[in-house]
Each structure stands twice: as C-alpha cells, then as structure tokens.
mmCIF file with all atom_site columns, C-alpha atoms in Angstrom:
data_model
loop_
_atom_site.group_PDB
_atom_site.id
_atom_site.type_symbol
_atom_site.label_atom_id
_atom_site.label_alt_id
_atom_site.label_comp_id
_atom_site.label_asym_id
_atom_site.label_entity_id
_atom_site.label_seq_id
_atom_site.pdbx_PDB_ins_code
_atom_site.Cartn_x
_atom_site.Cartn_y
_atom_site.Cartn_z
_atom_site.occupancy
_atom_site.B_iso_or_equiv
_atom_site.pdbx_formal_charge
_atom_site.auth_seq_id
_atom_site.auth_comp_id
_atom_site.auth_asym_id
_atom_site.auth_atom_id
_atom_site.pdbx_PDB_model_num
ATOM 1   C CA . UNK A 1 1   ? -9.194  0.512   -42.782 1.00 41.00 ? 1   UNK A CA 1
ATOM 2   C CA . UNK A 1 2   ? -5.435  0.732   -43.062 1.00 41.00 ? 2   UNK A CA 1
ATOM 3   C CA . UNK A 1 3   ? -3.841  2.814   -40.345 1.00 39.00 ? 3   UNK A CA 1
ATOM 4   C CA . UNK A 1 4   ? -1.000  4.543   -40.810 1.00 43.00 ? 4   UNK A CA 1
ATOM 5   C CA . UNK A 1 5   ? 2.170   4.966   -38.879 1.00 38.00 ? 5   UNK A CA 1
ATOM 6   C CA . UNK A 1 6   ? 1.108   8.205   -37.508 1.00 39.00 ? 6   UNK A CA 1
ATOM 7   C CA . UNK A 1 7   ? -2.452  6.760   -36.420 1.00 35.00 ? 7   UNK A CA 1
ATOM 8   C CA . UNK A 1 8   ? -0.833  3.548   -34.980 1.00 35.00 ? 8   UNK A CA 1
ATOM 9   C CA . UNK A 1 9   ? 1.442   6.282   -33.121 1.00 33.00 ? 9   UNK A CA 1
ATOM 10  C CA . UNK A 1 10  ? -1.577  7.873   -31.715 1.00 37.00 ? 10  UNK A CA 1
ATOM 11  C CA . UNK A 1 11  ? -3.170  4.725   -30.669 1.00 33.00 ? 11  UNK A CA 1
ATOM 12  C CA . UNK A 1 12  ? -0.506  3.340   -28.798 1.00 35.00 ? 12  UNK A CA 1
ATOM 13  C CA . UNK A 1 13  ? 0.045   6.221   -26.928 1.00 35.00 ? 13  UNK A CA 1
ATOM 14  C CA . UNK A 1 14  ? -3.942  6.543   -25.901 1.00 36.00 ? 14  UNK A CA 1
ATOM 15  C CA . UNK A 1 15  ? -3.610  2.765   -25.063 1.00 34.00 ? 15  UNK A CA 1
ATOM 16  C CA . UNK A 1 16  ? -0.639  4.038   -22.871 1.00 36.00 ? 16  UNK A CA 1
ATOM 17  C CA . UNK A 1 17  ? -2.360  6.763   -21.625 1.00 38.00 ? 17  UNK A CA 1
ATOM 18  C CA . UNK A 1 18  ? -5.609  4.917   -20.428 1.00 35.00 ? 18  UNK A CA 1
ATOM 19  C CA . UNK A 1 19  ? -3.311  2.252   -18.494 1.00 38.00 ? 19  UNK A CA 1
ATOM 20  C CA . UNK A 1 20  ? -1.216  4.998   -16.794 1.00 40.00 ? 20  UNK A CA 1
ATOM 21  C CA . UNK A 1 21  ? -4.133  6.666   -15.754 1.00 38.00 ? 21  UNK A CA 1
ATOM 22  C CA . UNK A 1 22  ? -5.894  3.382   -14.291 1.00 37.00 ? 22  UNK A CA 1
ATOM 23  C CA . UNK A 1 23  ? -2.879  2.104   -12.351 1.00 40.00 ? 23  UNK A CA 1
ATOM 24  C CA . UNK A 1 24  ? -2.890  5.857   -10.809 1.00 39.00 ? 24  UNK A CA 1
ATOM 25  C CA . UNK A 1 25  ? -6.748  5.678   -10.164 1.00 39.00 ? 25  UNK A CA 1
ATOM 26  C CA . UNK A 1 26  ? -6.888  2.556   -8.819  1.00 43.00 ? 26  UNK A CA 1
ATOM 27  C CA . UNK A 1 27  ? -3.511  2.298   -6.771  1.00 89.00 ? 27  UNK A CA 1
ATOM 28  C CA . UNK A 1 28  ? -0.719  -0.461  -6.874  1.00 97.00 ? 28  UNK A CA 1
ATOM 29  C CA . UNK A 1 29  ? -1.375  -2.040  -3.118  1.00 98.00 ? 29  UNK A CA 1
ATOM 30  C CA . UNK A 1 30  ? -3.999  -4.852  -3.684  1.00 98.00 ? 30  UNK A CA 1
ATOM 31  C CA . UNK A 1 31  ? -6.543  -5.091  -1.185  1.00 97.00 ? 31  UNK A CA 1
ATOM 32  C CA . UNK A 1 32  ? -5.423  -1.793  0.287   1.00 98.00 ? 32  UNK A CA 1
ATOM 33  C CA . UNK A 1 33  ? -9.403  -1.081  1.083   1.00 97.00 ? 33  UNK A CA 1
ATOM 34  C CA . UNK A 1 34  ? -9.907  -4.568  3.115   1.00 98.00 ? 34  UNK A CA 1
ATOM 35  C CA . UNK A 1 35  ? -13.842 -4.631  1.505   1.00 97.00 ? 35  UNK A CA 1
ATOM 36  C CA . UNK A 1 36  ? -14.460 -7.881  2.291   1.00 97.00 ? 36  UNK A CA 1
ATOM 37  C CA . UNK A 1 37  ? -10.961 -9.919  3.764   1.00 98.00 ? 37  UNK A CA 1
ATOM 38  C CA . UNK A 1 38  ? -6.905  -9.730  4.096   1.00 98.00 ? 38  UNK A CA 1
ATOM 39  C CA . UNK A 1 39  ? -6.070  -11.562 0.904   1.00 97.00 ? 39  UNK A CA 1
ATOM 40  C CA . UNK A 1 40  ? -2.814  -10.110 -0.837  1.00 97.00 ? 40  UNK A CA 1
ATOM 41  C CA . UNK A 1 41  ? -0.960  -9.651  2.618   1.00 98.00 ? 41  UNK A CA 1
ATOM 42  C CA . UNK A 1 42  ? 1.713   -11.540 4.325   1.00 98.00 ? 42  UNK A CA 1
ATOM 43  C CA . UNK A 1 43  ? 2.189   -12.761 7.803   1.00 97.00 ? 43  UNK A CA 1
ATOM 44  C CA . UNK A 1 44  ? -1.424  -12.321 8.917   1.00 97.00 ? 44  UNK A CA 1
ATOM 45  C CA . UNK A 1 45  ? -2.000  -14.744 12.180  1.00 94.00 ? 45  UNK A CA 1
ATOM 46  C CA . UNK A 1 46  ? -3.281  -14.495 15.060  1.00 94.00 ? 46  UNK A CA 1
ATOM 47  C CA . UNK A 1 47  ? -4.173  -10.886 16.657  1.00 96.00 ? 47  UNK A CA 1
ATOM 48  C CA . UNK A 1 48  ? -4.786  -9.518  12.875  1.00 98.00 ? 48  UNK A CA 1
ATOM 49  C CA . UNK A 1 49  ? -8.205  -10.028 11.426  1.00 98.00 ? 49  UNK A CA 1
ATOM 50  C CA . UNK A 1 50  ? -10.517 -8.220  9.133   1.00 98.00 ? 50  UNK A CA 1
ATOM 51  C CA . UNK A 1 51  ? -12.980 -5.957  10.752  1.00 98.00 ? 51  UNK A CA 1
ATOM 52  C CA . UNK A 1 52  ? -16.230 -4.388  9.324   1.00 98.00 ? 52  UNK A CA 1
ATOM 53  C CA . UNK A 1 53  ? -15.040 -1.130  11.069  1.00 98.00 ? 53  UNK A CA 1
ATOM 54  C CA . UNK A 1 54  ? -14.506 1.103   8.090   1.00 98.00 ? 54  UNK A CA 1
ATOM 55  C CA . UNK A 1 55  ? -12.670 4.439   7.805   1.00 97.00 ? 55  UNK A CA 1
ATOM 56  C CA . UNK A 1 56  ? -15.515 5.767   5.593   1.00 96.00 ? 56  UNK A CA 1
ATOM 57  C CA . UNK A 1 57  ? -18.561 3.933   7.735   1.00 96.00 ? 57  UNK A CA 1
ATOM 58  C CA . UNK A 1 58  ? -18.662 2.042   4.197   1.00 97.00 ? 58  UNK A CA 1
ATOM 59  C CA . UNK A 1 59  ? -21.414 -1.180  5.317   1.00 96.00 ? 59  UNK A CA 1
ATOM 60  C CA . UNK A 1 60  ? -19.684 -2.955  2.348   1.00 96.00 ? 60  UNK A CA 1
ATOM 61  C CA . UNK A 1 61  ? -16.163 -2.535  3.629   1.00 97.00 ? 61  UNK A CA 1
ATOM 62  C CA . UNK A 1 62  ? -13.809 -3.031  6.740   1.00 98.00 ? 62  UNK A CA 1
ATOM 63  C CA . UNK A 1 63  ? -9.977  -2.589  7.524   1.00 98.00 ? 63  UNK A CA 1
ATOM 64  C CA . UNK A 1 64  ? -7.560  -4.834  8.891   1.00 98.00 ? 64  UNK A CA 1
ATOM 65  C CA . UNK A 1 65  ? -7.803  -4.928  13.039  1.00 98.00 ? 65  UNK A CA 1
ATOM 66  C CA . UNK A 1 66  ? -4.013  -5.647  14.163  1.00 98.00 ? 66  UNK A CA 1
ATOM 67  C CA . UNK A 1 67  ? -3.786  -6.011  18.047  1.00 98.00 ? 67  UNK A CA 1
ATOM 68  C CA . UNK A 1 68  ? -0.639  -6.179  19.962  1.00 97.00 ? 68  UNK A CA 1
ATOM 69  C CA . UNK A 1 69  ? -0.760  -7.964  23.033  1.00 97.00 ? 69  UNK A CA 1
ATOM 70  C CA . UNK A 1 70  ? 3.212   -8.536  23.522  1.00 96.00 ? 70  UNK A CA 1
ATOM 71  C CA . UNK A 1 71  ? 4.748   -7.141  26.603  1.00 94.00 ? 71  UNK A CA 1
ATOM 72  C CA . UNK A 1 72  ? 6.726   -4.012  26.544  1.00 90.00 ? 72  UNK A CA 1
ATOM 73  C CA . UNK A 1 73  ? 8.338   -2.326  23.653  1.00 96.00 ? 73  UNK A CA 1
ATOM 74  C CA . UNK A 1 74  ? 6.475   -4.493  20.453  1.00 96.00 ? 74  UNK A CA 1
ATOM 75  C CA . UNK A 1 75  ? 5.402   -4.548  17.118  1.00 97.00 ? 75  UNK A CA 1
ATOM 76  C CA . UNK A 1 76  ? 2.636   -6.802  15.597  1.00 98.00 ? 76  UNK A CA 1
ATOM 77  C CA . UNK A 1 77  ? 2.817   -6.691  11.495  1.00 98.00 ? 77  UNK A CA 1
ATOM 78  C CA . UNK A 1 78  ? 1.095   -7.894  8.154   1.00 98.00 ? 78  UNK A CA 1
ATOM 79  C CA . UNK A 1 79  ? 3.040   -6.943  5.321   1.00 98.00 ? 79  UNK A CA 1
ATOM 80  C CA . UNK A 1 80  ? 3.240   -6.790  1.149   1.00 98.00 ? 80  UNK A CA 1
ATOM 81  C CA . UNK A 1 81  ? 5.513   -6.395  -2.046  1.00 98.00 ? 81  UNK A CA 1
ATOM 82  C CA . UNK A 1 82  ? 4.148   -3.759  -4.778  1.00 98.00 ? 82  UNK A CA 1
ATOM 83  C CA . UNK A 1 83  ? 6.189   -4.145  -7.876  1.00 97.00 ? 83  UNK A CA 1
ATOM 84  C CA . UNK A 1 84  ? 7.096   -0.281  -8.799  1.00 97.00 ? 84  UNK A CA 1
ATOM 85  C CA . UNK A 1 85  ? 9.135   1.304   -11.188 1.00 97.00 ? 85  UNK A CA 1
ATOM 86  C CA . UNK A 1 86  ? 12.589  2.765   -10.191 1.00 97.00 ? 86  UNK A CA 1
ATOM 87  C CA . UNK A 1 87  ? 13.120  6.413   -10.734 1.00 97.00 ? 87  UNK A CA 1
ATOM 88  C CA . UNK A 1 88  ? 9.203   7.390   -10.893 1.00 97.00 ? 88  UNK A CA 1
ATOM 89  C CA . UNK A 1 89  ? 7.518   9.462   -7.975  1.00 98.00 ? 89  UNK A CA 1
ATOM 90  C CA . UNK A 1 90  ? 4.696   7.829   -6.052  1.00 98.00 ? 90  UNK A CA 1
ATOM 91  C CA . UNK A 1 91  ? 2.249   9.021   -3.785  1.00 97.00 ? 91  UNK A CA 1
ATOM 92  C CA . UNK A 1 92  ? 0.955   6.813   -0.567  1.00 98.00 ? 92  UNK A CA 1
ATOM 93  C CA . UNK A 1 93  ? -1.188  7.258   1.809   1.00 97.00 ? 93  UNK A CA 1
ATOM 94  C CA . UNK A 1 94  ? -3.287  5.196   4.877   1.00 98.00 ? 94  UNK A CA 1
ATOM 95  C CA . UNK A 1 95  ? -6.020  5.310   7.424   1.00 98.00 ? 95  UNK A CA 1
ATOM 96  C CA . UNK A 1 96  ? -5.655  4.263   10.989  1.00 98.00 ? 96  UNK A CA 1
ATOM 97  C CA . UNK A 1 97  ? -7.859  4.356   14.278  1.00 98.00 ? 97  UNK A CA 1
ATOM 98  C CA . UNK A 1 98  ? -5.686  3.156   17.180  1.00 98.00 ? 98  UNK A CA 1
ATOM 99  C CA . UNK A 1 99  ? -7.004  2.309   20.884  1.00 97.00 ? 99  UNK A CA 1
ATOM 100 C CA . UNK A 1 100 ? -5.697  0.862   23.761  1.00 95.00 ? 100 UNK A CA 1
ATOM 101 C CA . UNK A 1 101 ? -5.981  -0.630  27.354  1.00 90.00 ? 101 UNK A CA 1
ATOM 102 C CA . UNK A 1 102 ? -3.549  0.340   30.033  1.00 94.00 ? 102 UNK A CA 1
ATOM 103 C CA . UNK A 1 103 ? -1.161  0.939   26.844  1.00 96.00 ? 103 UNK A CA 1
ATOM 104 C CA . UNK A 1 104 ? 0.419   3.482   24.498  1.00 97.00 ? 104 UNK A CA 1
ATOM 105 C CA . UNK A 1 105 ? 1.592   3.063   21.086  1.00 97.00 ? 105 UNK A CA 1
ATOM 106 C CA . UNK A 1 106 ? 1.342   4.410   17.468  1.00 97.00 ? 106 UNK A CA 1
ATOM 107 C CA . UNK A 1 107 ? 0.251   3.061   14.012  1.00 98.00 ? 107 UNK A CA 1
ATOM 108 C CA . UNK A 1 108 ? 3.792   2.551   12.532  1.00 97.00 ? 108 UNK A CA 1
ATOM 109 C CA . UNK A 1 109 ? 4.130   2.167   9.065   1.00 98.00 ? 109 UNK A CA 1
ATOM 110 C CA . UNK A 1 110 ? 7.622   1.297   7.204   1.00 98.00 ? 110 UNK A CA 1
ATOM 111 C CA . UNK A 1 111 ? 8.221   1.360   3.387   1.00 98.00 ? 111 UNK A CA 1
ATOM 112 C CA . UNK A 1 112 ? 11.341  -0.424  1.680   1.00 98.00 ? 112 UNK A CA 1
ATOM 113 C CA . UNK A 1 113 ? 12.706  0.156   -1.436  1.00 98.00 ? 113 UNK A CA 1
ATOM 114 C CA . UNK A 1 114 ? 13.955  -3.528  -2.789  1.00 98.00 ? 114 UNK A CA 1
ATOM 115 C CA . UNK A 1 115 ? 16.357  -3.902  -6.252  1.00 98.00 ? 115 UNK A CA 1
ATOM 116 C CA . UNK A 1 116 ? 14.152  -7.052  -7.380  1.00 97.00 ? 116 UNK A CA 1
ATOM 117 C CA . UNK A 1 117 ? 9.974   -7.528  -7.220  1.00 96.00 ? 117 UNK A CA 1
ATOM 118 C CA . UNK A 1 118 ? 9.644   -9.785  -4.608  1.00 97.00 ? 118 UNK A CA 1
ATOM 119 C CA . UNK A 1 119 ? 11.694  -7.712  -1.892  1.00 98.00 ? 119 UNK A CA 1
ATOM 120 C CA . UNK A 1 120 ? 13.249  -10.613 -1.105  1.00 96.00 ? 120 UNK A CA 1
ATOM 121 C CA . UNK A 1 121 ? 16.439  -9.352  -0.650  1.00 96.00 ? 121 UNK A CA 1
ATOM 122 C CA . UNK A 1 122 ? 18.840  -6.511  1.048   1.00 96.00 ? 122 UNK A CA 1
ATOM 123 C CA . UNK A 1 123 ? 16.551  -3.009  0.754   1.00 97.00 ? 123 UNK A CA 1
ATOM 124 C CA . UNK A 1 124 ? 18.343  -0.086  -0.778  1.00 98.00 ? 124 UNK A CA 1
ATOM 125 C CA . UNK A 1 125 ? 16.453  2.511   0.813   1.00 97.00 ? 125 UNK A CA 1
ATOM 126 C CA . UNK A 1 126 ? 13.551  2.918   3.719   1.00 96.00 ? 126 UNK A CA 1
ATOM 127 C CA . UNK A 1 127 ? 10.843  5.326   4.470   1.00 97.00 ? 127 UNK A CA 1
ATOM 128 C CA . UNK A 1 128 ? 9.599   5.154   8.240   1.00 97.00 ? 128 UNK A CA 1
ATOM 129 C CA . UNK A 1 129 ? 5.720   6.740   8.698   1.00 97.00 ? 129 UNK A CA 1
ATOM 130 C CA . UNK A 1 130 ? 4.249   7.005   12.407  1.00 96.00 ? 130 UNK A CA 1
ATOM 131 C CA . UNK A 1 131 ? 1.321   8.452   13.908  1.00 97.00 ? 131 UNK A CA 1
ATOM 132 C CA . UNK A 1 132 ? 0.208   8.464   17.851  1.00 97.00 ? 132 UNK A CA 1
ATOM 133 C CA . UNK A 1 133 ? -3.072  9.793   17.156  1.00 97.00 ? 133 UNK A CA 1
ATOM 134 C CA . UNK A 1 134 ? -5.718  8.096   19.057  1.00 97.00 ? 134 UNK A CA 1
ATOM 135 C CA . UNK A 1 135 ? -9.679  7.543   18.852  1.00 97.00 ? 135 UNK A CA 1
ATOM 136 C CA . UNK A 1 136 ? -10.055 9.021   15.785  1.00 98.00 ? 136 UNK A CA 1
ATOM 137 C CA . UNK A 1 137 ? -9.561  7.177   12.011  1.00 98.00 ? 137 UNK A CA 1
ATOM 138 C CA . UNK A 1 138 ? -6.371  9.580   10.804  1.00 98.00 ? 138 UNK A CA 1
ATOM 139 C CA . UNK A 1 139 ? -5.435  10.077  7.123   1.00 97.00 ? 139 UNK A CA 1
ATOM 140 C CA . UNK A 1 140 ? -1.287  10.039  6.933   1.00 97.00 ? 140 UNK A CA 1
ATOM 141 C CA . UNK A 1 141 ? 0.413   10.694  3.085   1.00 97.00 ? 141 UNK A CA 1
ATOM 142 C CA . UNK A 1 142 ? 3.271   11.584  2.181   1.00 97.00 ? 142 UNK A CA 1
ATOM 143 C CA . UNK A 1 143 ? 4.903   11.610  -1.514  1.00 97.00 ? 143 UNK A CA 1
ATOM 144 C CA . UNK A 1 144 ? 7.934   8.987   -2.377  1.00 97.00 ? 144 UNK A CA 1
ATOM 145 C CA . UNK A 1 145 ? 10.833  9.323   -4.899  1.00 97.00 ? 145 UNK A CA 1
ATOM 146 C CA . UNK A 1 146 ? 11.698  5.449   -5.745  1.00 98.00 ? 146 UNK A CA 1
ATOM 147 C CA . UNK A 1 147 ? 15.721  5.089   -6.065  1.00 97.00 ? 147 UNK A CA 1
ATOM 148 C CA . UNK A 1 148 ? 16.843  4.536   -10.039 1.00 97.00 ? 148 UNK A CA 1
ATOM 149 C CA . UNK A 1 149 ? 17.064  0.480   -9.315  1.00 97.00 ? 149 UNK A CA 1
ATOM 150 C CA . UNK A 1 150 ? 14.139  0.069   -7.529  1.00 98.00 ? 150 UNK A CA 1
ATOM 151 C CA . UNK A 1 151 ? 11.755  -2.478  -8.642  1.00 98.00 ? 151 UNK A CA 1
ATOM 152 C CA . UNK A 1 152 ? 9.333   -3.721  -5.246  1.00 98.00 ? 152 UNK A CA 1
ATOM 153 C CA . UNK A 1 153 ? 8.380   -1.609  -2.025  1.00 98.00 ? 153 UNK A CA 1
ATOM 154 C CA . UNK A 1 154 ? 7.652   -3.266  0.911   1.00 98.00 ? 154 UNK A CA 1
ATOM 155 C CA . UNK A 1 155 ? 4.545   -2.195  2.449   1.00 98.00 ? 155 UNK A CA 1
ATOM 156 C CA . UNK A 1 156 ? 5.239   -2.967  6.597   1.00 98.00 ? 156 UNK A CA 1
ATOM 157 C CA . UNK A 1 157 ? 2.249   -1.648  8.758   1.00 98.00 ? 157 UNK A CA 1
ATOM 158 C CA . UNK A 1 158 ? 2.412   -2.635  12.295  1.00 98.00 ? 158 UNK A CA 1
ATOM 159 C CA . UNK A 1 159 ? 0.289   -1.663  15.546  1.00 98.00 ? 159 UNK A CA 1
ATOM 160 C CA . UNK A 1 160 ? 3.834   -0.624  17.513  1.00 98.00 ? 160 UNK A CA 1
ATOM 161 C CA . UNK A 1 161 ? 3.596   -1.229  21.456  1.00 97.00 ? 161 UNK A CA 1
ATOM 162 C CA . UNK A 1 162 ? 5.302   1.785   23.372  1.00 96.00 ? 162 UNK A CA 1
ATOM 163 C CA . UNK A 1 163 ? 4.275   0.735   26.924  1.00 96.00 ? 163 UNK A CA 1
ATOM 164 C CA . UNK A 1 164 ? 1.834   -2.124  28.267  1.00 96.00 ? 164 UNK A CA 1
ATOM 165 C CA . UNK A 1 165 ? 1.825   -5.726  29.675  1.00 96.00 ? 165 UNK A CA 1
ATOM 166 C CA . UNK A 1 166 ? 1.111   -8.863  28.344  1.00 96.00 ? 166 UNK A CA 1
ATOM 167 C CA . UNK A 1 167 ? -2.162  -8.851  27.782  1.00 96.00 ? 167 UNK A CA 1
ATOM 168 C CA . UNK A 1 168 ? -3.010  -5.516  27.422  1.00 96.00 ? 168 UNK A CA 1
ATOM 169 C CA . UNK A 1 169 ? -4.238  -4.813  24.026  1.00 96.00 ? 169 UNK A CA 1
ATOM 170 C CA . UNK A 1 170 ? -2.939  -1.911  21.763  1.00 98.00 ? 170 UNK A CA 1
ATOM 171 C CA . UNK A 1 171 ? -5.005  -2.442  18.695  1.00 98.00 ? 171 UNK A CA 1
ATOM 172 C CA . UNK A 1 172 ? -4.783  -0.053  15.505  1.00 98.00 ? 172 UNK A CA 1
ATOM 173 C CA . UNK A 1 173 ? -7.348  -0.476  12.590  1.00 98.00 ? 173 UNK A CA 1
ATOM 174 C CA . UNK A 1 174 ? -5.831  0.015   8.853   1.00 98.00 ? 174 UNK A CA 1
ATOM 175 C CA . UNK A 1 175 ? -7.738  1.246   5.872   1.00 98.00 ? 175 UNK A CA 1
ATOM 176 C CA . UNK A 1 176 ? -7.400  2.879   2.823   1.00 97.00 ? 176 UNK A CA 1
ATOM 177 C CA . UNK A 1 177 ? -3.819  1.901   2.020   1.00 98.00 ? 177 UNK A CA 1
ATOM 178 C CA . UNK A 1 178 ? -3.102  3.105   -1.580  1.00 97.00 ? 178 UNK A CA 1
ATOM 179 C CA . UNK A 1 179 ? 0.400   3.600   -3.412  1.00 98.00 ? 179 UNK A CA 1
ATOM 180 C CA . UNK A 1 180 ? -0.174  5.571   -6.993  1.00 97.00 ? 180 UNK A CA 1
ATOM 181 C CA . UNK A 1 181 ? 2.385   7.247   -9.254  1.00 96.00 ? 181 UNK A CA 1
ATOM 182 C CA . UNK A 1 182 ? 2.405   10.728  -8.917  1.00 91.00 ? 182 UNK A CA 1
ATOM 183 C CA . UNK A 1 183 ? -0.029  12.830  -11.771 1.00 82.00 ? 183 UNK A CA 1
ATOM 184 C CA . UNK A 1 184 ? 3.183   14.731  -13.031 1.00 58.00 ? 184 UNK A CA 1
ATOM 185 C CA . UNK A 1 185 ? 4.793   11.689  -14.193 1.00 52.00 ? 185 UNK A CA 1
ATOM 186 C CA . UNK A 1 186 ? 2.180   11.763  -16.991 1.00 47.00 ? 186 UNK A CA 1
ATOM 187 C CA . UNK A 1 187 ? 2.666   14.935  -18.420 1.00 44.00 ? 187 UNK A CA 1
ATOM 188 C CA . UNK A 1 188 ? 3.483   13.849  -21.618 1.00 39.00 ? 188 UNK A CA 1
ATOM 189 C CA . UNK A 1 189 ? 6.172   12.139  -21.832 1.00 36.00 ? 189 UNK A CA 1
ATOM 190 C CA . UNK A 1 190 ? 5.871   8.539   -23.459 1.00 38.00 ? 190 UNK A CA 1
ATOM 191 C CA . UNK A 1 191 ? 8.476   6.538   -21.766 1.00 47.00 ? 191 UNK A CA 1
ATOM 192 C CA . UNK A 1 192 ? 6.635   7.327   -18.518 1.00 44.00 ? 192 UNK A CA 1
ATOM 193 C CA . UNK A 1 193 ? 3.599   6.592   -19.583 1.00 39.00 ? 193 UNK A CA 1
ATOM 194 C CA . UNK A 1 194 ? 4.745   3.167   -20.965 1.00 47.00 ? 194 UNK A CA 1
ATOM 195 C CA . UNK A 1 195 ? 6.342   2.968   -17.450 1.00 48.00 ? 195 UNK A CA 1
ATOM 196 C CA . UNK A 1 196 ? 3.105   3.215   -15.592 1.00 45.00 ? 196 UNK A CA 1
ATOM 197 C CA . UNK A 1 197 ? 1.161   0.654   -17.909 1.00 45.00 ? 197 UNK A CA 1
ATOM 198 C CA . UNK A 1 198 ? 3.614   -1.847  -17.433 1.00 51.00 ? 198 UNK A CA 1
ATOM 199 C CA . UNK A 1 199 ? 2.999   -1.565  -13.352 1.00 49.00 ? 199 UNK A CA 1
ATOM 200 C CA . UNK A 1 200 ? -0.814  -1.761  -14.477 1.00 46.00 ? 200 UNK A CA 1
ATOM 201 C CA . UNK A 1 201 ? 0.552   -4.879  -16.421 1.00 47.00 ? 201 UNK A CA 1
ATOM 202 C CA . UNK A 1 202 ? 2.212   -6.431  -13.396 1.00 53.00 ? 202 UNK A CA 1
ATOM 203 C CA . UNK A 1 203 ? -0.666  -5.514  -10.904 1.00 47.00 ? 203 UNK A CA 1
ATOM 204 C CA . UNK A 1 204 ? -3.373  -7.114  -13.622 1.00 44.00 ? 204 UNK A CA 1
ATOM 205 C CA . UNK A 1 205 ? -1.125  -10.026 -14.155 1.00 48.00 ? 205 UNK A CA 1
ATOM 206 C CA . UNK A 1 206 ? -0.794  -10.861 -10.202 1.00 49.00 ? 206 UNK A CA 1
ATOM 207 C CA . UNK A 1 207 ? -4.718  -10.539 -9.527  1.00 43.00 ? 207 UNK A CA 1
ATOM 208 C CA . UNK A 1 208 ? -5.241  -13.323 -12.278 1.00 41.00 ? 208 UNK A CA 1
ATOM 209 C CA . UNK A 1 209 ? -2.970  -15.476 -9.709  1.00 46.00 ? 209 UNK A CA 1
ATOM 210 C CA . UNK A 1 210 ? -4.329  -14.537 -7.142  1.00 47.00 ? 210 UNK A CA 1
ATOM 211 C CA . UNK A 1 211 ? -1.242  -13.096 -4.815  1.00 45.00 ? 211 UNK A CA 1
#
C-alpha cells in the first residue's frame, strides 16, 4: 500500500504521540521504584542500601535506606542525572519514611537544572524540597518549569542530620521517585510531542547501557 503524505503525517505524529505518552507514564528517573537494587544512582556507599521496606507494602519492591550517622549538622546522599528538555514543564514527586535515634532531621531533596546531560558542570538553576515528617512514608510533589537551556536535572536526595552524635542514626527510606513531563505539554502541539519522544529516546537508549 502506498501511503501518502497526509497518512505518513498521521503516522508520525501517532508514533510521536505513543512515545510522549510512555516517557510521561513511565517517568524519566531510572530505578526511581528501587524493586529489586540501587542501580542507576551515584555515590551509593556505605550507610545507603536497598531495603525491602516499600512505600506501597509492595513484597516485590523496596526503597533505598540512607542512614546518617555523621555528627552534628550532616547530609548523607545518592544522587542522578535525568536528561530533560529545556523549556518543557515537569512534574516530580517522592516517598520518604524517616526515623531516628537521639536525632532530628528531614528527608532533603535538591533538584539542579544543568546546561549539558551529564550535569557535569555549573547548574543554572536549583529547586530545594524538604520534609520533617516522621514515622510515616510521606508523598512530597511539586511541579517544575525547566529553564530554556536546560538539558540534565540533578536528582540529590539526602537523609539531612539537624541534631545528633556520631553514631546516632537518622535514617530516611526513599521510594517512588518519578520525574514526568507535565500532561499539558501534549495538547497538541507537535514540536512538544517530538520533544517528549526524544527524552523517551534518551531514557531507552541509556537502559540498553546500562547507566
């Protein structure tokens, strides 16, 4: 069958469609649900381990257990890159359950806009996101506007250490960390749609590596 320019029109923009819609479904933060280990984060050591406690009581996931056991005023971090696409609006959100002996603290979450996709160099633009809710897994979202050059956000959670000494554990659990461009941006316009398959592109393109 020969398809004309007005069918191959159509296609491409259902092809379009169907990867905006599956990089919004699915998120852009890889391993964001900790199911089954850490892989796809940075700077994970000692004090930050997978854990089969689960925000959801999911027996076929876990979260990320990050314990601080610095003295005094702290922070103990894991961290990632998401590739994004300047000028669209995102949506992120997280789960946290934070506890602690003889200490105080908060889940502390930071996001940085970078100007390349590895956020490897000065950030143009940061979004801090706290929370000092205790025993209790907390949702916390909030929507994002990425600056017009932006093309990686840093993804810095950290169990943050407000009082405490050495020793004394203030552990918060992480799960459910997603990042997803806001439904609007597909309201019909092509170039965002083509926008948002290309971060599907990315995102497919760095699981086949595996980072």
């Amino acid at each position: 069958m020969r398809l004309t320019s007005r069918t191959w029109i159509c296609v491409t923009f259902a092809i379009v469609a169907f990867g905006a819609a599956g990089a919004s479904a699915g998120g852009l933060v890889v391993n964001g649900e900790f199911d089954t280990d850490l892989l796809g984060w940075d700077n994970v050591g000692t004090g930050k381990v997978w854990d089969p406690f689960d925000d959801t009581d999911d027996p076929n996931s876990g979260s990320i257990s990050i314990s601080n056991t610095y003295g005094g005023v702290s922070g103990a971090f894991v961290e990632q890159c998401v590739p994004v696409e300047g000028g669209l609006d995102y949506h992120f959100s997280y789960s946290h359950y934070s506890t602690g002996t003889d200490t105080t603290g908060r889940a502390d979450v930071g996001l940085y806009w970078y100007s390349n996709a590895l956020c490897d160099v000065s950030s143009i633009g940061y979004t801090p996101l706290t929370s000092l809710t205790t025993g209790v897994w907390t949702a916390v979202a909030t929507d994002l506007s990425a600056p017009a050059e932006a093309l990686g956000l840093l993804v810095h959670i950290a169990a943050w250490k407000n009082t405490g000494n050495a020793g004394d554990p203030w552990t918060v659990y992480f799960d459910h960390i997603q990042l997803a461009p806001e439904p609007a941006a597909t309201s019909g316009s092509i170039a965002a749609l083509g926008a948002l398959a290309s971060v599907a592109r990315r995102r497919r393109a760095r699981r086949r590596l595996g980072v």
